[in-house]
Structures are given as structure tokens and as C-alpha cells.
Amino acid sequence: MNNIITYFTLDFDGTYSNEIPDSNGVQPIVYAVPQCRLEEVERLAAESGEEFNDSDTDDCILDLFERKLIDAGIIFQLIGVLDLSFAERQVDYLVDYLPHVVV
């Protein structure tokens, strides 16, 4: 079994993009996920954003995403929030090799 993990960032600025530049808005969340399941994690993140935007669910994107991870049997750990302002997130703020999805 491959036990290598990677960090994955879920960025909400595609949904919550009308923030005041100096505000923090809805900040990105970082998870530790299995590297071998990264493509599935990225797909589930995108699906969570689409489900949130296309339905009248009372669940937030984060809840939808974590439920999908659990249902898929993907072990994850919430690492924390990236404390960056909305303006700081409008440029490339992550190195290319760190996976992330903007929903």
C-alpha cells in the first residue's frame, strides 16, 4: 500500500469571488490526502463545488467535499486554513507542484 501523502488545497474563490480585496473572505482549506488517490480527490472537490452551485442544498462546499471523501473511503486530515487576504489569493499563491482545486 502506498502511504505517501500530499497536501491538497481547496480554494473557494470561484464561488465566493465578490470579496473586498483586503478582507479574508472564505479562505482556502488545506488537507493531507493520499497521493495515490489525488486525482479522485480533485474530482470530488470539483463535484462538490458544482453540487453546491447547482442545487439548493443547505450544506456548504466543505461539508459536501468531506462527505464525498468519507463515502469514497479516502482517508484525509484537515491541516488548516491558509490565512491570506482575498487580494493575495488573486495571484499564483501556491507553487505548481502543490495540488489545488478552485471551486
Short mmCIF file of C-alpha atoms in Angstrom, two decimals:
data_model
loop_
_atom_site.label_atom_id
_atom_site.label_comp_id
_atom_site.label_asym_id
_atom_site.label_seq_id
_atom_site.Cartn_x
_atom_site.Cartn_y
_atom_site.Cartn_z
CA MET A 1 0.00 0.00 0.00
CA ASN A 2 1.24 3.45 -0.89
CA ASN A 3 1.34 5.57 2.29
CA ILE A 4 2.70 8.73 0.67
CA ILE A 5 0.57 11.78 1.39
CA THR A 6 0.39 15.15 -0.26
CA TYR A 7 -1.16 18.43 0.69
CA PHE A 8 -4.27 19.44 -1.22
CA THR A 9 -5.80 22.92 -1.14
CA LEU A 10 -9.49 23.55 -1.66
CA ASP A 11 -9.94 27.18 -2.76
CA PHE A 12 -13.45 28.69 -2.66
CA ASP A 13 -12.76 31.86 -4.66
CA GLY A 14 -14.57 30.53 -7.73
CA THR A 15 -17.81 30.62 -5.73
CA TYR A 16 -17.13 33.46 -3.32
CA SER A 17 -15.39 35.88 -5.67
CA ASN A 18 -17.04 39.17 -4.68
CA GLU A 19 -14.90 39.85 -1.66
CA ILE A 20 -13.37 43.16 -0.64
CA PRO A 21 -9.67 42.89 -1.61
CA ASP A 22 -8.37 43.49 1.92
CA SER A 23 -10.80 41.01 3.51
CA ASN A 24 -10.02 37.37 4.07
CA GLY A 25 -13.30 36.16 2.61
CA VAL A 26 -13.68 32.39 2.56
CA GLN A 27 -10.10 31.24 2.92
CA PRO A 28 -8.63 28.12 1.31
CA ILE A 29 -8.52 24.92 3.34
CA VAL A 30 -5.53 22.55 3.28
CA TYR A 31 -5.85 18.78 3.66
CA ALA A 32 -3.41 15.89 3.82
CA VAL A 33 -4.61 13.21 1.38
CA PRO A 34 -3.12 10.03 -0.10
CA GLN A 35 -1.01 10.83 -3.14
CA CYS A 36 -2.28 7.68 -4.86
CA ARG A 37 -5.88 8.99 -4.70
CA LEU A 38 -5.14 12.59 -5.66
CA GLU A 39 -6.99 12.51 -8.99
CA GLU A 40 -10.11 11.27 -7.21
CA VAL A 41 -9.75 13.94 -4.50
CA GLU A 42 -9.52 16.64 -7.18
CA ARG A 43 -12.58 15.25 -8.96
CA LEU A 44 -14.59 15.12 -5.73
CA ALA A 45 -13.61 18.69 -4.91
CA ALA A 46 -14.84 19.90 -8.31
CA GLU A 47 -18.06 17.86 -7.93
CA SER A 48 -18.66 19.42 -4.51
CA GLY A 49 -18.41 22.91 -5.93
CA GLU A 50 -20.73 22.04 -8.82
CA GLU A 51 -23.26 20.41 -6.50
CA PHE A 52 -23.25 23.44 -4.22
CA ASN A 53 -23.71 25.88 -7.10
CA ASP A 54 -26.30 23.79 -8.99
CA SER A 55 -28.61 22.93 -6.11
CA ASP A 56 -30.41 24.49 -3.21
CA THR A 57 -28.55 22.42 -0.62
CA ASP A 58 -28.09 23.78 2.87
CA ASP A 59 -24.69 22.11 3.05
CA CYS A 60 -21.55 24.14 2.48
CA ILE A 61 -18.95 23.07 -0.09
CA LEU A 62 -16.63 21.92 2.68
CA ASP A 63 -19.26 19.58 4.15
CA LEU A 64 -20.11 18.19 0.71
CA PHE A 65 -16.44 17.59 -0.05
CA GLU A 66 -15.64 15.88 3.23
CA ARG A 67 -18.74 13.66 2.93
CA LYS A 68 -17.66 12.63 -0.57
CA LEU A 69 -14.16 11.80 0.71
CA ILE A 70 -15.62 9.65 3.50
CA ASP A 71 -18.07 7.92 1.14
CA ALA A 72 -15.18 7.13 -1.23
CA GLY A 73 -13.12 5.70 1.62
CA ILE A 74 -10.41 8.34 1.24
CA ILE A 75 -8.58 8.97 4.48
CA PHE A 76 -7.82 12.67 4.96
CA GLN A 77 -6.68 15.07 7.62
CA LEU A 78 -7.65 18.71 7.83
CA ILE A 79 -4.41 20.67 8.16
CA GLY A 80 -5.84 24.17 8.42
CA VAL A 81 -6.76 27.43 6.76
CA LEU A 82 -4.43 29.49 4.58
CA ASP A 83 -4.55 32.91 6.18
CA LEU A 84 -4.33 35.04 3.04
CA SER A 85 -6.42 38.02 2.03
CA PHE A 86 -8.69 37.82 -0.99
CA ALA A 87 -6.27 40.09 -2.91
CA GLU A 88 -3.28 37.87 -2.06
CA ARG A 89 -5.14 34.88 -3.49
CA GLN A 90 -5.73 36.55 -6.87
CA VAL A 91 -2.20 35.77 -7.99
CA ASP A 92 -0.41 32.40 -8.08
CA TYR A 93 -0.01 31.88 -4.34
CA LEU A 94 0.83 28.15 -4.45
CA VAL A 95 3.78 26.53 -6.14
CA ASP A 96 2.79 24.49 -9.19
CA TYR A 97 3.56 21.10 -7.64
CA LEU A 98 1.03 21.55 -4.80
CA PRO A 99 -2.34 20.30 -5.98
CA HIS A 100 -5.38 22.51 -5.57
CA VAL A 101 -8.86 22.98 -6.96
CA VAL A 102 -10.73 26.27 -7.14
CA VAL A 103 -14.47 25.84 -6.69
#
